[in-house]
XYZ file of C-alpha atoms in Angstrom:
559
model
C 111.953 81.872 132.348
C 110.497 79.903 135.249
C 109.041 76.243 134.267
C 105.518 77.855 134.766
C 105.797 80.702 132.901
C 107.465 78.376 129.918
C 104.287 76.179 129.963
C 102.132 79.579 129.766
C 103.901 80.590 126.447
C 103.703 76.822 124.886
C 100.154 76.336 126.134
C 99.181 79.470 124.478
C 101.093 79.639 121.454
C 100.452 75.819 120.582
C 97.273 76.235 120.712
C 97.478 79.790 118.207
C 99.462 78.022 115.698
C 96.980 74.644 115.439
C 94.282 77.848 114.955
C 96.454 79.761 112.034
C 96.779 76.304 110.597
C 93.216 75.532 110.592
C 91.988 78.697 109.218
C 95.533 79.013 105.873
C 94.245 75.465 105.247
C 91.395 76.713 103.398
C 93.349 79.253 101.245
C 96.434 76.543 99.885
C 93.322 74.118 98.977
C 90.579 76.913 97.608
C 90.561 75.450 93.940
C 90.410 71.978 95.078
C 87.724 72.758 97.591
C 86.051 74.775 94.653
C 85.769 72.092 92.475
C 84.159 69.605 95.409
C 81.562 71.867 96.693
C 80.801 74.306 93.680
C 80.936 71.654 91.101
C 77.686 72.188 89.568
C 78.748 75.862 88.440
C 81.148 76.390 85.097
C 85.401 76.492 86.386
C 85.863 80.130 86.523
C 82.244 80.803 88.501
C 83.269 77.972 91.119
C 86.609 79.793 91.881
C 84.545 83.065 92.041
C 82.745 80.963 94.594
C 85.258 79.019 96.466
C 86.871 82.128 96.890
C 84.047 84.370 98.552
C 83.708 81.441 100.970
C 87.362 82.241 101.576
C 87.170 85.436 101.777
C 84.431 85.176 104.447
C 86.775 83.734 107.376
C 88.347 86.989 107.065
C 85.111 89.542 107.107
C 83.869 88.126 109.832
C 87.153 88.209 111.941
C 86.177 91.739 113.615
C 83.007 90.283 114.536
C 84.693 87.259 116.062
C 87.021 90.012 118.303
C 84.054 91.803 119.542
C 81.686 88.736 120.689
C 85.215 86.977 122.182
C 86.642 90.175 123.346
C 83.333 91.151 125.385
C 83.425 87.735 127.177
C 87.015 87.608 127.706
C 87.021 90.772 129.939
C 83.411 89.603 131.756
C 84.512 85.992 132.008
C 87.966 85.658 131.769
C 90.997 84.687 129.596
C 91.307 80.921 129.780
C 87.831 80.191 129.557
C 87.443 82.360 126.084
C 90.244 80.901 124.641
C 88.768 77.535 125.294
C 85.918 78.208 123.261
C 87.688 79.729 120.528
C 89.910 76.737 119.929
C 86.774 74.510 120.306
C 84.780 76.309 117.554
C 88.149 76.136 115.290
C 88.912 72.622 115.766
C 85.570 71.197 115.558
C 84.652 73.327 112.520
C 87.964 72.527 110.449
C 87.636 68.461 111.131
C 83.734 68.420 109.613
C 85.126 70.229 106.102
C 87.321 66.981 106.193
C 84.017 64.896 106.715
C 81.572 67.264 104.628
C 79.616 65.530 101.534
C 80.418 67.009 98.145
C 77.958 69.170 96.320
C 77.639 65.435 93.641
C 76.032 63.736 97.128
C 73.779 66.392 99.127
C 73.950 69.250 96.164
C 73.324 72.801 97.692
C 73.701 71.912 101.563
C 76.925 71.244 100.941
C 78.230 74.896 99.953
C 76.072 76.466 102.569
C 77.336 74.127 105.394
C 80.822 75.028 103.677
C 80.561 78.382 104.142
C 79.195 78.443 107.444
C 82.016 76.485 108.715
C 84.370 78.752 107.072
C 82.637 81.974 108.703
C 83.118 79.941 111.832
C 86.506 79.594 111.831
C 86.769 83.293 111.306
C 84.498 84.715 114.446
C 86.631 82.121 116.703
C 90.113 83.247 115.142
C 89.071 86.773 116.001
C 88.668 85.767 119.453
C 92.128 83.664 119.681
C 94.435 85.851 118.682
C 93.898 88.114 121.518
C 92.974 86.285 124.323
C 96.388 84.224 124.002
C 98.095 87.820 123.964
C 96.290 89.041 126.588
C 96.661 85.684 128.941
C 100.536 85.937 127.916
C 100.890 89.690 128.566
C 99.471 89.362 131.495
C 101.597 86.689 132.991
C 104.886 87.874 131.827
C 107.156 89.972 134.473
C 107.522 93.681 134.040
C 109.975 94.370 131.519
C 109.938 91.660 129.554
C 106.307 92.117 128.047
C 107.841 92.027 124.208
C 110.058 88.987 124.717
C 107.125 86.836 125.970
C 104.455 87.801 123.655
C 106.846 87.588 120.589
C 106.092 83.788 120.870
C 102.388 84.313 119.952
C 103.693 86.352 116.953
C 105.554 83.530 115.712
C 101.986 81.195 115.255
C 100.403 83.054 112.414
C 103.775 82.198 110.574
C 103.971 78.949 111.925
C 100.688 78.612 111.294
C 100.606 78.679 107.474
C 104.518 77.186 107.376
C 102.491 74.034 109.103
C 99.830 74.130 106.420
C 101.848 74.724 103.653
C 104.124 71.757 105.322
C 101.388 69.403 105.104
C 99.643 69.487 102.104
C 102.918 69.084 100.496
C 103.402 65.994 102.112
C 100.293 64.455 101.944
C 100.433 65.549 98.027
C 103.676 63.497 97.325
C 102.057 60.379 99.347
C 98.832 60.047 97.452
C 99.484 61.623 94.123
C 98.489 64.119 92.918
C 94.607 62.466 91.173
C 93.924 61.485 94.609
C 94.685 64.421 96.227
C 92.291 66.352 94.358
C 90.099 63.592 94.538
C 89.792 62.668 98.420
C 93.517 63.302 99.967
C 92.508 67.452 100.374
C 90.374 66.218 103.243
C 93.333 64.560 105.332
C 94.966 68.305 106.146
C 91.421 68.935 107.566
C 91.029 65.167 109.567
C 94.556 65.516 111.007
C 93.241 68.856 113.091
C 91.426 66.621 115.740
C 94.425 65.313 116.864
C 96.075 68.891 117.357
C 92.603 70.218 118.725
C 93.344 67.013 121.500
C 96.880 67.978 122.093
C 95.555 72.077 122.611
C 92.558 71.002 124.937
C 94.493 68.812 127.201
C 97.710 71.871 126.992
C 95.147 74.223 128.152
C 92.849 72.519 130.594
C 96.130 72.389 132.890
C 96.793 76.355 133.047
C 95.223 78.999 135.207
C 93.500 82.254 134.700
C 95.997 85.242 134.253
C 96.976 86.727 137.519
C 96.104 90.050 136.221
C 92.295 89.224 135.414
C 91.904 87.440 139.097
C 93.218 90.373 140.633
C 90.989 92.876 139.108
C 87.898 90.219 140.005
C 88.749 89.853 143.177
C 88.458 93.965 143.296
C 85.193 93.682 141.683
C 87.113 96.084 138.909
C 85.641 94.219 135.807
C 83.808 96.513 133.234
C 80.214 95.486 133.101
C 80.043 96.902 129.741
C 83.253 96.210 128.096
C 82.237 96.813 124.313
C 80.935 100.200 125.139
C 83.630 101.194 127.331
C 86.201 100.153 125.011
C 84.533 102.079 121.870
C 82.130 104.369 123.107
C 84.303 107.529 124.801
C 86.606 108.845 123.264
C 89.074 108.407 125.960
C 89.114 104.365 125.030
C 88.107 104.785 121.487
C 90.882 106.940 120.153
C 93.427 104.396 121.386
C 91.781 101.975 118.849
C 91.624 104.361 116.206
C 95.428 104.909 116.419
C 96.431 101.704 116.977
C 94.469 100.595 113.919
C 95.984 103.555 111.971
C 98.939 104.433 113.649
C 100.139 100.687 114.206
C 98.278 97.802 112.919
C 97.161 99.006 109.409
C 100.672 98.948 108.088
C 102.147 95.990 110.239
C 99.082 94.144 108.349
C 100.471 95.166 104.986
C 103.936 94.208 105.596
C 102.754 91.012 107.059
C 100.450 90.139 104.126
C 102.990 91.321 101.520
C 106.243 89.273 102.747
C 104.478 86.109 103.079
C 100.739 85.712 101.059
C 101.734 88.713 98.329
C 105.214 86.965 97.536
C 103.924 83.576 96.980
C 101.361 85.109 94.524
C 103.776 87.130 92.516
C 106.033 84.257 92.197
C 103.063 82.153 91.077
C 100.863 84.349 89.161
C 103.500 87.072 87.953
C 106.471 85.364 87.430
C 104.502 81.797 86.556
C 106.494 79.594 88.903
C 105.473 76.285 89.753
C 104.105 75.519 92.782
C 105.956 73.272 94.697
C 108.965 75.560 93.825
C 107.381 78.919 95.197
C 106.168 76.682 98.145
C 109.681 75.797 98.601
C 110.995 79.417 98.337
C 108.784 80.720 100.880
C 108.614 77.946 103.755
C 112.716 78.381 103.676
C 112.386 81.789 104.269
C 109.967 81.549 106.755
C 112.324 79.006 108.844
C 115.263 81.747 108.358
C 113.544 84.764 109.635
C 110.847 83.359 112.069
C 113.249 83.746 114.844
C 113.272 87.339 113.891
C 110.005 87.294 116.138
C 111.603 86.747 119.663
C 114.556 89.046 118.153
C 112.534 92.255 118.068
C 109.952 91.464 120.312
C 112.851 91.116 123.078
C 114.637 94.324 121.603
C 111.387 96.537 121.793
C 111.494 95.901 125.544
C 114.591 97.894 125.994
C 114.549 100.448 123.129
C 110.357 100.394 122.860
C 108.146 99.102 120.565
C 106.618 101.784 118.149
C 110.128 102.301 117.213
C 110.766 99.202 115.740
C 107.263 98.510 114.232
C 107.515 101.883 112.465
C 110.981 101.343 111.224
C 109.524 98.111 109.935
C 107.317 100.104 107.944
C 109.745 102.660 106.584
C 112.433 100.178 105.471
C 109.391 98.043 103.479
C 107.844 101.470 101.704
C 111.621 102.573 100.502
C 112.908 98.743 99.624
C 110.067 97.137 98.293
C 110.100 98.257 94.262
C 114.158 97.173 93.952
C 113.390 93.563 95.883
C 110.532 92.904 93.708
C 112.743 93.693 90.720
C 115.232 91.682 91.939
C 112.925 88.843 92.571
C 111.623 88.819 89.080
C 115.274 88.980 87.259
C 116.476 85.967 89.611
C 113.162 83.829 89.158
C 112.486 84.601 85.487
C 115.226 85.919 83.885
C 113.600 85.936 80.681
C 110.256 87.589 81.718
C 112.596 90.121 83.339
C 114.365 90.962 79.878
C 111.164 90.994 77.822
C 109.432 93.702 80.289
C 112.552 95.939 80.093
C 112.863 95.473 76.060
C 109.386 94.962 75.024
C 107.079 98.247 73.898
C 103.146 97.092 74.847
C 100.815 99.624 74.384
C 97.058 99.826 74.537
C 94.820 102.081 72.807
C 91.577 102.535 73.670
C 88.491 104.604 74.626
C 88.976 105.920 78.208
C 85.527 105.174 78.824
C 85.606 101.706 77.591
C 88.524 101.422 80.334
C 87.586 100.277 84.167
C 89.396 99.904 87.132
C 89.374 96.169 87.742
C 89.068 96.281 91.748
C 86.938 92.818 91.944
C 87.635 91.525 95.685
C 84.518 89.119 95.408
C 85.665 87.953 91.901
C 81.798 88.581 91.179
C 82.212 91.489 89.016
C 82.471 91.450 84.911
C 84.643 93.092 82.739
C 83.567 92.567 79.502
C 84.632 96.034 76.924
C 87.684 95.730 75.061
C 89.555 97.408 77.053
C 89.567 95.529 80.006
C 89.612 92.386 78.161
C 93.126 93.317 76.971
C 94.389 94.591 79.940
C 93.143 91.530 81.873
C 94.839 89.070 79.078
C 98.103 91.420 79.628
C 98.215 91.471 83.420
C 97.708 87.644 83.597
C 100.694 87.259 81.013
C 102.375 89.444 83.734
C 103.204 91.683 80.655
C 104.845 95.539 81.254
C 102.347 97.716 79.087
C 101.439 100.908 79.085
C 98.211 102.752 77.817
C 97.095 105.487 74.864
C 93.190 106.974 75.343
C 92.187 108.218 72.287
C 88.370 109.088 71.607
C 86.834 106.929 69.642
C 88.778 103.774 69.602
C 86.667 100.895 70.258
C 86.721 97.921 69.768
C 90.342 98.405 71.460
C 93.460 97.885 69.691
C 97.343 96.697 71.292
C 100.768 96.898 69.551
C 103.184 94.654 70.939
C 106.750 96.040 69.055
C 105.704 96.335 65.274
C 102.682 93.997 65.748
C 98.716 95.705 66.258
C 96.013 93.001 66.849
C 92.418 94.139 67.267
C 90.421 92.854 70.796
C 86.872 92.371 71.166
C 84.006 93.383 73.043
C 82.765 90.300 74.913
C 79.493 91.460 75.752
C 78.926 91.924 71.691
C 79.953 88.338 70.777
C 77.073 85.951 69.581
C 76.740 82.661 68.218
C 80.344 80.945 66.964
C 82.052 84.269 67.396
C 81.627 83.420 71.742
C 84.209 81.074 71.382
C 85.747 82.217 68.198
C 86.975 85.413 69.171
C 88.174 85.035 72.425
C 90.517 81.846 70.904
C 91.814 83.573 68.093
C 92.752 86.958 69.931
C 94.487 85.486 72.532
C 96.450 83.076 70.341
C 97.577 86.076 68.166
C 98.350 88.000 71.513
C 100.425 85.390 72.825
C 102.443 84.535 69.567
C 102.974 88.076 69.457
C 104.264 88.022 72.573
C 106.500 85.072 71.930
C 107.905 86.801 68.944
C 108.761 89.980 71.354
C 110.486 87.471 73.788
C 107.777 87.084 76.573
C 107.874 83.285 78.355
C 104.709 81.549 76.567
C 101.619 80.909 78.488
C 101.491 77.501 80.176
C 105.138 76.635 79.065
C 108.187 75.817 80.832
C 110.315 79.353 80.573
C 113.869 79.415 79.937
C 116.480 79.545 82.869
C 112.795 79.645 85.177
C 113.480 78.888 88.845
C 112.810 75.264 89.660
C 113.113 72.970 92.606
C 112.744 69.302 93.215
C 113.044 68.693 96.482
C 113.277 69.946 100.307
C 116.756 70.830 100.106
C 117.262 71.942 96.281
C 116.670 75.612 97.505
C 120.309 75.438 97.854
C 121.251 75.393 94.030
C 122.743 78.423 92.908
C 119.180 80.393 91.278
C 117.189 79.076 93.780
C 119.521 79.913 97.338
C 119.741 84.166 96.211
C 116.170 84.189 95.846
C 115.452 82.924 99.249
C 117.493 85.128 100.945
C 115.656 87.762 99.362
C 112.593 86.546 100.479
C 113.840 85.642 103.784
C 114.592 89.423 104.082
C 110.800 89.802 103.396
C 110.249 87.992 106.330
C 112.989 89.617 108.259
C 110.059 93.141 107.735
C 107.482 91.153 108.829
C 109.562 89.935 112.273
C 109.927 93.517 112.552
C 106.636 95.063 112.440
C 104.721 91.917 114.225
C 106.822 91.071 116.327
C 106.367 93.629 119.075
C 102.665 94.485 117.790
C 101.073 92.375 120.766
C 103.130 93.862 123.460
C 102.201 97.649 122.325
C 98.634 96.875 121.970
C 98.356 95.199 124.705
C 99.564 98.454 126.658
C 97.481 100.392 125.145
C 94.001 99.240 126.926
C 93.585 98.835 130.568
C 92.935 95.127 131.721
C 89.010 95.713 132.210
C 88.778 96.081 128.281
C 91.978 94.586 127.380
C 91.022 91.886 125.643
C 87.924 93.756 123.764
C 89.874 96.953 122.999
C 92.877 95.115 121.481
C 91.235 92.549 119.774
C 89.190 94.791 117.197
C 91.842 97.263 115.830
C 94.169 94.267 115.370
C 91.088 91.885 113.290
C 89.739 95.160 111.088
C 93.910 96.395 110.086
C 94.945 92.402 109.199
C 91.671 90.799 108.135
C 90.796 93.977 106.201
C 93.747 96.015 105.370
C 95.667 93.005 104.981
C 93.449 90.409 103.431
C 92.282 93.139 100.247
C 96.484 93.150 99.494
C 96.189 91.015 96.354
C 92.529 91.741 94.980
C 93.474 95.401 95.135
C 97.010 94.711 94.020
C 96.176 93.051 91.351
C 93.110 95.594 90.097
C 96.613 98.053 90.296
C 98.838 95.988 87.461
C 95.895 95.496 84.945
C 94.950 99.302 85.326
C 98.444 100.651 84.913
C 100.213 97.844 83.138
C 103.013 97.917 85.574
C 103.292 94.643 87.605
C 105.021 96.659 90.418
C 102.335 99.126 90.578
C 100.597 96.753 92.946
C 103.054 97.090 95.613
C 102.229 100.930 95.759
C 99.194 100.041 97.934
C 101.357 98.249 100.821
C 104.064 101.046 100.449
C 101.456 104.291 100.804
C 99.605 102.284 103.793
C 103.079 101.762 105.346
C 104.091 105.544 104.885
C 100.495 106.435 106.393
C 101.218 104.543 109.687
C 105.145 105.714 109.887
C 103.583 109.014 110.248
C 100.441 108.821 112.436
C 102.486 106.279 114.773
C 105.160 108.910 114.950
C 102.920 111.954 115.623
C 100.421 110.633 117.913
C 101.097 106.572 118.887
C 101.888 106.847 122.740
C 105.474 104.585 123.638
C 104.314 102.332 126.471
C 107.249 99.471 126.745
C 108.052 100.856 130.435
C 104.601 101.093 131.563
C 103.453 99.003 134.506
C 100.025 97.243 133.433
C 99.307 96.439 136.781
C 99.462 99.460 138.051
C 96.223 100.778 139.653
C 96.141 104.297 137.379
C 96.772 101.702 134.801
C 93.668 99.980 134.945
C 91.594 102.722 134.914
């Protein structure tokens, strides 16, 4: 690479991964940040909260691609990117400053959540104006290798986040990190936002855009010319279906679904899942530039799609394998333990609850919620008739409870003395107790302690996780990006990529997790990944157009 076209990919990726930072801040610190800003609201109602503020960033992403992506092909790359790492920057330094809800009360959720819905529209104008502006300046040929380095920033992105707040955790302690310390992740941006601004004050527009300006090419119209014919819009509908949708899956599910299985399903602590996952991510990253610079001799969809393939057919046996390396114990109680529920199929609901606003209060799905959050294998018996409903763990039957029928005492009663007999039932069958240390669980105390004999297998397992998700993202810029024409390059690409990863992607665990508690299987969760994947082998195989060789400045290119 030339010395300019090395500041181009530094400028522009430096500036991607300070935005991935800003916006994965939010989700390693949600219960903290619950507890600041909701804190007038009962625990399990402030989560419900803190996470629908969350969950915002990502619902508004699309919107962020459309308003960015529009002005990006009227106005040009570098000045939309400026913007969008304005908006970021700024917004993620005042949640550092932002009054609690105990000094300005209600303000301070609302401002909250308007910052957080901030950070979302200008992420979904980032991400593909730094493609673009990359794509754009790299040399025929070589499209892939260049704009791998972009891919490597969402990654980067949350390894820096994840980076930080570890550090800043062991330095203040863990009472003052919940107390004030959260904020310092969120202070520390303004210096990154400095070191972006000044990085990308010094480049120039993409040679690509000036060209088609000074040909008085530029689409007056780009949002409608992207979407509205069919000639432009089914290019967006397959490269949501036919590429995105199931790069998005395998993204999600490598990185933000394995770090809440070994959390939530397998109970490990923290720090040590932290651990697990960072290492992997500094293994595989470099998988990024691999495949991105392979796709630009032997294509892209090839690649993404086999990506795909290799994550639908592996995914059950490397879960598995997770679980008997990480908690042995849980492993052998799943495989020797009988659970069954028997209840009422209509007092049974599928427990799909994205907002975390929704109740489930019959017997049924209070059983099946206390069961999937023990992360125990159970199965279930309808039989008319059976309420309130009853489980039999081996020999054992306890009775559950109808929490919408509970009055008086019996509202705090019930609930206690169900789940105690549940969980010394369990304990008797050879399930891990709740909120205990397990036997022979995976633990590590420091940076380096990955390397003890439990811990090292498990991150190479995950680091194969990772490997997937080099695979399918890291030549997903280039083949969008050759998809659209440069007129609507920026507005075309932009919105298939925000709807498959902030939608497809970002429901993974809600809908994952609705999956276990109906079915009792804590793999049955990964079935949503693995029939999304399979979906976008096929359409990308059938009907994807292979553009690696294309020439995007061609004239018949561009129109």
């Amino acid at each position: 690479m030339t010395r300019e076209e090395k500041r181009v990919i530094l400028a522009s990726s430096a500036g991607t991964i300070f935005e991935w930072y800003d916006f994965y801040l939010y989700g390693s610190l949600a219960a903290i940040i619950g507890a600041q800003f909701f804190s007038s609201f009962p625990e399990a109602t402030r989560n419900v909260f803190a996470l629908l503020a969350f969950a915002a960033g990502f619902l508004v992403r699309p919107f962020g691609a459309l308003v960015f992506g529009r002005l990006g092909d009227l106005v040009g790359r570098k000045h939309t990117f400026l913007i969008t790492i304005l908006i970021m920057g700024i917004s993620t330094f005042v949640v550092g400053l932002l009054p609690s809800y105990e000094t300005i009360g209600w303000v301070a959720p609302v401002l909250l959540i308007v910052l957080r819905m901030l950070q979302g529209l200008a992420l979904g104008g980032e991400y593909g104006g730094a493609v673009v502006y990359v794509a754009e300046h790299a040399p025929h040929g070589r499209r892939g290798f260049f704009t791998s380095w972009i891919q490597t920033t969402a990654t980067l992105g949350l390894l820096l986040s994840l980076m930080v707040i570890l550090v800043v955790r062991s330095i203040v302690g863990e009472a003052d990190f919940a107390a004030w310390g959260w904020r310092i992740p969120f202070l520390l941006s303004i210096f990154l936002l400095a070191i972006s601004l000044w990085i990308r004050l010094q480049m120039e527009e993409s040679p690509a855009f000036k060209k088609m300006k000074a040909e008085g090419a530029q689409s007056k119209a780009p949002i409608s010319e992207a979407f509205g014919n069919w000639k432009n819009g089914k290019f967006a509908l397959l490269a949501l279906l036919g590429l995105v949708a199931g790069q998005a899956v395998v993204w999600y599910t490598g990185q933000f679904y394995a770090l809440f299985f070994l959390q939530t399903i397998l109970r490990v602590d923290m720090f040590t899942a932290n651990m697990l996952i960072a290492w992997a991510l500094l293994l595989g990253t470099v998988g990024f530039v691999i495949f991105g610079t392979l796709s630009d001799k032997i294509g892209r969809k090839k690649i993404i799609l086999t990506g795909c393939l290799l994550a639908a057919v592996t995914y059950f046996p490397v879960f598995k394998g997770i679980t008997q390396l990480a908690n042995p114990a849980l492993h052998a109680a799943q495989q020797n333990t009988k659970v069954t529920i028997i209840a009422d199929k209509a007092d049974c609901s599928f427990q799909f609850n994205p907002t975390g606003t929704a109740k489930f209060t019959s017997s049924c799905d209070v059983t099946k919620a206390l069961l999937a959050r023990s992360s125990v294998s159970y199965s279930v018996q309808y039989q008319a008739g059976v309420v309130p409903a009853k489980v039999q763990i081996g020999a054992t039957e306890i009775t559950a409870y109808e929490a919408s029928k509970l009055t008086g005492d019996d509202v705090k009663a019930v609930p206690a003395a169900f789940t105690k007999g549940v969980n010394e039932a369990l304990a008797a069958a050879g399930y891990p107790a709740a909120g205990k240390p397990a036997p022979g669980i995976v633990k590590v105390d420091n940076f380096f302690g990955v390397f003890t004999g439990q811990a090292f297998p498990l991150v190479l397992i995950l680091t194969y996780l990772v490997v997937l998700v080099t695979m399918v993202y890291g030549p997903i810029a280039a083949a969008l990006v050759e998809l659209f024409p440069t007129r609507i390059r920026y507005t075309g690409m932009s919105l298939p990529y925000h709807i498959g990863n902030g939608w497809f992607g970002g429901l993974m665990p809600a809908t994952a997790f609705a999956m276990i508690a109906q079915t009792g299987d804590p793999y049955y969760g990964l079935w949503y990944p693995i029939v999304i994947a399979v979906a976008t082998v096929i359409i990308g195989a059938l009907f994807v157009p292979e553009n690696h060789k294309k020439d995007i400045f061609a004239p018949e290119a561009n129109k």
